[in-house]
Coordinates of C-alpha atoms and ligand atoms in Angstrom, one line a residue:
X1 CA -19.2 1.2 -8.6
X2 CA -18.7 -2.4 -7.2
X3 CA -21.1 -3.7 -4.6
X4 CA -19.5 -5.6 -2.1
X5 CA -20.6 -8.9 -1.7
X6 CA -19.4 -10.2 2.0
X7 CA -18.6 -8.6 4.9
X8 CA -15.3 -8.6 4.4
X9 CA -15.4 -6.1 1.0
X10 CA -18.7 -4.3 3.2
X11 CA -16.0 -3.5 5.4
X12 CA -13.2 -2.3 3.1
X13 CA -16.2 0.0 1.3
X14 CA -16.8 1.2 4.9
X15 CA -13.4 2.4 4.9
X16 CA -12.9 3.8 1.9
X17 CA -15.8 6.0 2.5
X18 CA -14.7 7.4 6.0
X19 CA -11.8 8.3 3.7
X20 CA -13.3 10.4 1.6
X21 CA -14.3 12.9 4.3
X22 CA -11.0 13.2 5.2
X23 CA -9.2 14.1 1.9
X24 CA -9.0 17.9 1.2
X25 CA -10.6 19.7 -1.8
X26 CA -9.4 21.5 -4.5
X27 CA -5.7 19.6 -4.7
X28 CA -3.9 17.0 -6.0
X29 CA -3.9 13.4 -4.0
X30 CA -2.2 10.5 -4.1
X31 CA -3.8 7.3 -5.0
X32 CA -3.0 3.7 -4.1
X33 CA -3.9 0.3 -5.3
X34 CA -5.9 -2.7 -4.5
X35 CA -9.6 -3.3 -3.8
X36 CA -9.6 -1.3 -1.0
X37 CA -8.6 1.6 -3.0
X38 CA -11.0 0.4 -5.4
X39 CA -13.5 1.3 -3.2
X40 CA -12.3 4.5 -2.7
X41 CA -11.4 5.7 -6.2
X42 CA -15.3 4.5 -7.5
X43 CA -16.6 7.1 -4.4
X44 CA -13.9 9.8 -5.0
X45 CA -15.6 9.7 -8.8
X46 CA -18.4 11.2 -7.2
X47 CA -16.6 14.6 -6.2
X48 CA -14.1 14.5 -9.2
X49 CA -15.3 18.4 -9.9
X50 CA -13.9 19.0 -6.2
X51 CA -10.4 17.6 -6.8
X52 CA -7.3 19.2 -9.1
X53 CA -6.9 15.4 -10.4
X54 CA -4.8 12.2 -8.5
X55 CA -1.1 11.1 -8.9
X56 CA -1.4 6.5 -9.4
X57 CA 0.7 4.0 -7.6
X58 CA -0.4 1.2 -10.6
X59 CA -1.2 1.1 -14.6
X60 CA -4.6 -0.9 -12.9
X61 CA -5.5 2.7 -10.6
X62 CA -4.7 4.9 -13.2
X63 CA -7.0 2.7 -15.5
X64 CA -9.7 2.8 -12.5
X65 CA -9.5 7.1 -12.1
X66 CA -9.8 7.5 -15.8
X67 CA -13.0 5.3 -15.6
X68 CA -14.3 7.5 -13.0
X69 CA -13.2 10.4 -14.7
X70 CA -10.5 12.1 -12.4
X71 CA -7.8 13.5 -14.6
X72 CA -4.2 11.9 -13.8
X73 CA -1.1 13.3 -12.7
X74 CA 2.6 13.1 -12.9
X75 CA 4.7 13.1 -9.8
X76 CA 7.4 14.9 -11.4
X77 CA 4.8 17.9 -12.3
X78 CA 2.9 18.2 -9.5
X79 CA 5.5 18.3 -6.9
X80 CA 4.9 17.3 -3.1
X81 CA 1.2 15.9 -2.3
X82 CA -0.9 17.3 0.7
X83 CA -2.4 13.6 1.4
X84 CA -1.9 10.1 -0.3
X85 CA -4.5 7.4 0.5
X86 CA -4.1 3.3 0.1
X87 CA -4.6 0.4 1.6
X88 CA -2.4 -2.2 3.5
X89 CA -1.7 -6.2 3.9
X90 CA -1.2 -5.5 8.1
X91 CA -1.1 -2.7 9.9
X92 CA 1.3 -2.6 13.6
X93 CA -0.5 0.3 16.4
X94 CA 2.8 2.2 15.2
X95 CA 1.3 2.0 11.6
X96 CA 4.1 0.4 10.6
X97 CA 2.5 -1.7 7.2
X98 CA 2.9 -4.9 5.1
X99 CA 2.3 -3.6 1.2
X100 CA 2.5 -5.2 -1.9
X101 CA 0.3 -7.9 -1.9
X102 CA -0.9 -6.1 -5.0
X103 CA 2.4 -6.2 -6.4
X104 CA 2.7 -2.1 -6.4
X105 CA 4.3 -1.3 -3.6
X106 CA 7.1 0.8 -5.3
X107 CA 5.0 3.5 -6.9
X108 CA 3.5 3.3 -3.5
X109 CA 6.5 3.7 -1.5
X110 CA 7.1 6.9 -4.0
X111 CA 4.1 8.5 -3.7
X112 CA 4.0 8.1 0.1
X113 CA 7.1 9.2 0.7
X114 CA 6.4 12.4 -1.5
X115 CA 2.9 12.9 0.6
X116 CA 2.3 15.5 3.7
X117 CA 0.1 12.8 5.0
X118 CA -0.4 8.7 4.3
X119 CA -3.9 7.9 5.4
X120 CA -4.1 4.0 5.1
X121 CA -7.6 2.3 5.2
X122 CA -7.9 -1.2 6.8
X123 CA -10.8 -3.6 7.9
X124 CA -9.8 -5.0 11.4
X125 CA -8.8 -8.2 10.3
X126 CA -5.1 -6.0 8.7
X127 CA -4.4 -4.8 12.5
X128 CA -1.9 -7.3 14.1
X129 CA 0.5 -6.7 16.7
X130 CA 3.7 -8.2 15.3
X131 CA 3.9 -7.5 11.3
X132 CA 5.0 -10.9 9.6
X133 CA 2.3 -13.5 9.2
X134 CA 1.5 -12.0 5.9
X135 CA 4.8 -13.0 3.4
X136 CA 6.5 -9.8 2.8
X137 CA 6.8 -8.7 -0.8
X138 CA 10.2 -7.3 -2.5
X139 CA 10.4 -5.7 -6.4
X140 CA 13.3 -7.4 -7.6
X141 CA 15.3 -6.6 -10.6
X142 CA 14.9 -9.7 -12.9
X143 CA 18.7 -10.8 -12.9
X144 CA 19.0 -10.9 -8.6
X145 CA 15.9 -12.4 -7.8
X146 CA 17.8 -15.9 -6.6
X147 CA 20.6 -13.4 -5.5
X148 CA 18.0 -11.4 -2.9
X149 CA 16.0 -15.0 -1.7
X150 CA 19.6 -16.3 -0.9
X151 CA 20.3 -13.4 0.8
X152 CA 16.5 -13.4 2.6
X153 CA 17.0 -17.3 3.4
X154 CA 20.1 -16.2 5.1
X155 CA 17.6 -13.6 7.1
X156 CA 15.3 -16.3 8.2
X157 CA 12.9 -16.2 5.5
X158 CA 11.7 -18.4 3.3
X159 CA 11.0 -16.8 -0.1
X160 CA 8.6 -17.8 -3.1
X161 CA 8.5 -16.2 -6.1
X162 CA 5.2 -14.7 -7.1
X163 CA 4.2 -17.5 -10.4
X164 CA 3.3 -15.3 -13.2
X165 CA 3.4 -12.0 -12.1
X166 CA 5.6 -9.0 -13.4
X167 CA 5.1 -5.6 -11.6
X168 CA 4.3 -2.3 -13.6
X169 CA 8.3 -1.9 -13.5
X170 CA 8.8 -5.1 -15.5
X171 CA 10.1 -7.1 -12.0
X172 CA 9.7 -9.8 -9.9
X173 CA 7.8 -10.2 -6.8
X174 CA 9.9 -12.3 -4.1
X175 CA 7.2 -12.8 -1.1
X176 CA 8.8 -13.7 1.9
X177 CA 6.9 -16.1 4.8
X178 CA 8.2 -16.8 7.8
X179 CA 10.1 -13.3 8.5
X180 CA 10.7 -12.3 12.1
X181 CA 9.5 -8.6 11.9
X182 CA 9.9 -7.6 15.3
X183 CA 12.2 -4.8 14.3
X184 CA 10.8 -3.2 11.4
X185 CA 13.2 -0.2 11.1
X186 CA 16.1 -2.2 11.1
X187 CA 14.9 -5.1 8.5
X188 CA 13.7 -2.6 6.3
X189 CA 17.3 -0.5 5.9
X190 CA 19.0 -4.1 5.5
X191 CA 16.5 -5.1 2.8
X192 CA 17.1 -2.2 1.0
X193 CA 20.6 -2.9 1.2
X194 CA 20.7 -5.6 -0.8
X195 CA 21.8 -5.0 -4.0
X196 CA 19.1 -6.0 -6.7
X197 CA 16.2 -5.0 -4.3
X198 CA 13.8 -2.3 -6.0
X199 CA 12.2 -1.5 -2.8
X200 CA 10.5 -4.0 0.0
X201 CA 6.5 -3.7 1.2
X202 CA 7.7 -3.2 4.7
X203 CA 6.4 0.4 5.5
X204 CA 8.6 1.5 8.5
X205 CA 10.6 4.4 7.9
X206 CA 7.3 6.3 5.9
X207 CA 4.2 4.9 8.0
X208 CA 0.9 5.5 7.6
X209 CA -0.2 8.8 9.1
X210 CA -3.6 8.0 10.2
X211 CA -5.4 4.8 10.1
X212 CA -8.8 4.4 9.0
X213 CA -9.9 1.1 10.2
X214 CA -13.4 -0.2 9.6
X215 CA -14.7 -2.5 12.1
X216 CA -16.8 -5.8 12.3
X217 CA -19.7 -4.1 14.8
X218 CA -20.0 -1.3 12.1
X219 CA -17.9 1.3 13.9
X220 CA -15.0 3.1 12.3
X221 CA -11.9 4.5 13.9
X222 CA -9.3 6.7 12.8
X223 CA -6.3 6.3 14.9
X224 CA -3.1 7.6 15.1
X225 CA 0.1 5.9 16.0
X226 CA 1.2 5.1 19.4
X227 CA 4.6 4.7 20.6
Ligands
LIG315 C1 -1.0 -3.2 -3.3 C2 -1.1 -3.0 -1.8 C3 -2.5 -3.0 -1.3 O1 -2.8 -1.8 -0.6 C4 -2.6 -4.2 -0.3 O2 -2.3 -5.4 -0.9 C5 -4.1 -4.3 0.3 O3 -4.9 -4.7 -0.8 P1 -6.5 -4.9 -0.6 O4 -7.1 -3.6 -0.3 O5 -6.9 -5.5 -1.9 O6 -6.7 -5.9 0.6 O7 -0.2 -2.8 -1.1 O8 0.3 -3.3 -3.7

């Protein structure tokens, strides 16, 4: 188990563990990636004998179960999942999320999309009002990703290539600053569009269910979406 070492990972542990009384027993979940998850995986070690096993959104999480000695799972086995849980770059009060900052978000997008419920854990400095002042990551096949930051430029944005980083699907990573995301729905389906794209960090169409978000005075909530 990590120990967090500012308030800031005291936080994201915070979460994580408000998680774990959420999660039903006795199934299959979904988990996600990035040291929020972290968090969560090193505590859902501690009731491995009271889940069927977990379904990873990364080669690192699946590395990080085995560790704690959960038994892994393939999505194409297991079928449908009663409850996935990850973390998120921003979160809007529609739950509408920025992914990817990890670099996983299309094993993410999978398994979320294949879940009952997406319960996304946050520390209050991920809730914003407008989504966009983190860059938004897109997987990229290799031979479109100057193709897809034309094509972004075009948008508005101002894309950067992640420097040394592949994904788990042998792609790029295309972060995008400067994005006006004030229609989420909409920007997602026209990212998607684009041929080359292997799928975009903006979570609109499949948002988070519930929200755990772990605050600064030491309360958590877990909120739902408003309209
Ligand atoms: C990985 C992700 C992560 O959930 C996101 O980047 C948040 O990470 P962290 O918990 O480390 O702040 O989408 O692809």
């Amino acid at each position: 188990m990590t120990t967090p070492d500012t308030d800031s990972e005291r936080l994201k542990q915070a979460a994580a563990a408000a998680a774990l009384e959420l999660i039903p027993r006795d199934c299959v979940i979904g988990v996600g990636t990035g040291s929020t998850t972290n968090y969560f995986i090193d505590l859902l070690g501690d009731i491995r004998n009271h889940i069927e096993g977990a379904v990873a959104s990364s080669e690192a999480t699946a590395e990080r179960l085995k560790k704690n000695g959960i038994d892994l799972m393939d999505l194409n086995t297991t079928g449908d999942l009663p409850v996935y849980v990850d973390g998120a770059d921003e979160t809007n009060t529609r739950l509408q999320l920025i992914k990817g900052g990890g670099g996983a978000l299309t094993r993410e997008k999978i398994i979320a999309a294949a879940s009952h419920e997406f319960i996304c854990l946050v520390d209050e400095s991920k809730c914003v009002d407008t989504l966009g002042e983190f860059p938004l990551p897109i997987e990229v096949l290799p031979m479109a990703r100057s193709y897809v930051a034309r094509e972004l430029v075009k948008m508005g944005g101002d894309p950067e290539l992640r420097e040394a980083f592949k994904t788990d699907n042998d792609n790029y990573i295309l972060d995008i600053y400067s994005l006006d995301i004030t229609e989420p729905l909409e920007l997602e389906t026209r990212i998607n569009q684009l041929p080359g794209v292997v799928s975009v960090g903006l979570f609109a169409h499949r948002p988070a269910d519930r929200l755990v978000v772990a605050r600064a005075n030491g309360t958590i909530d877990v909120m739902k979406a408003t309209a």
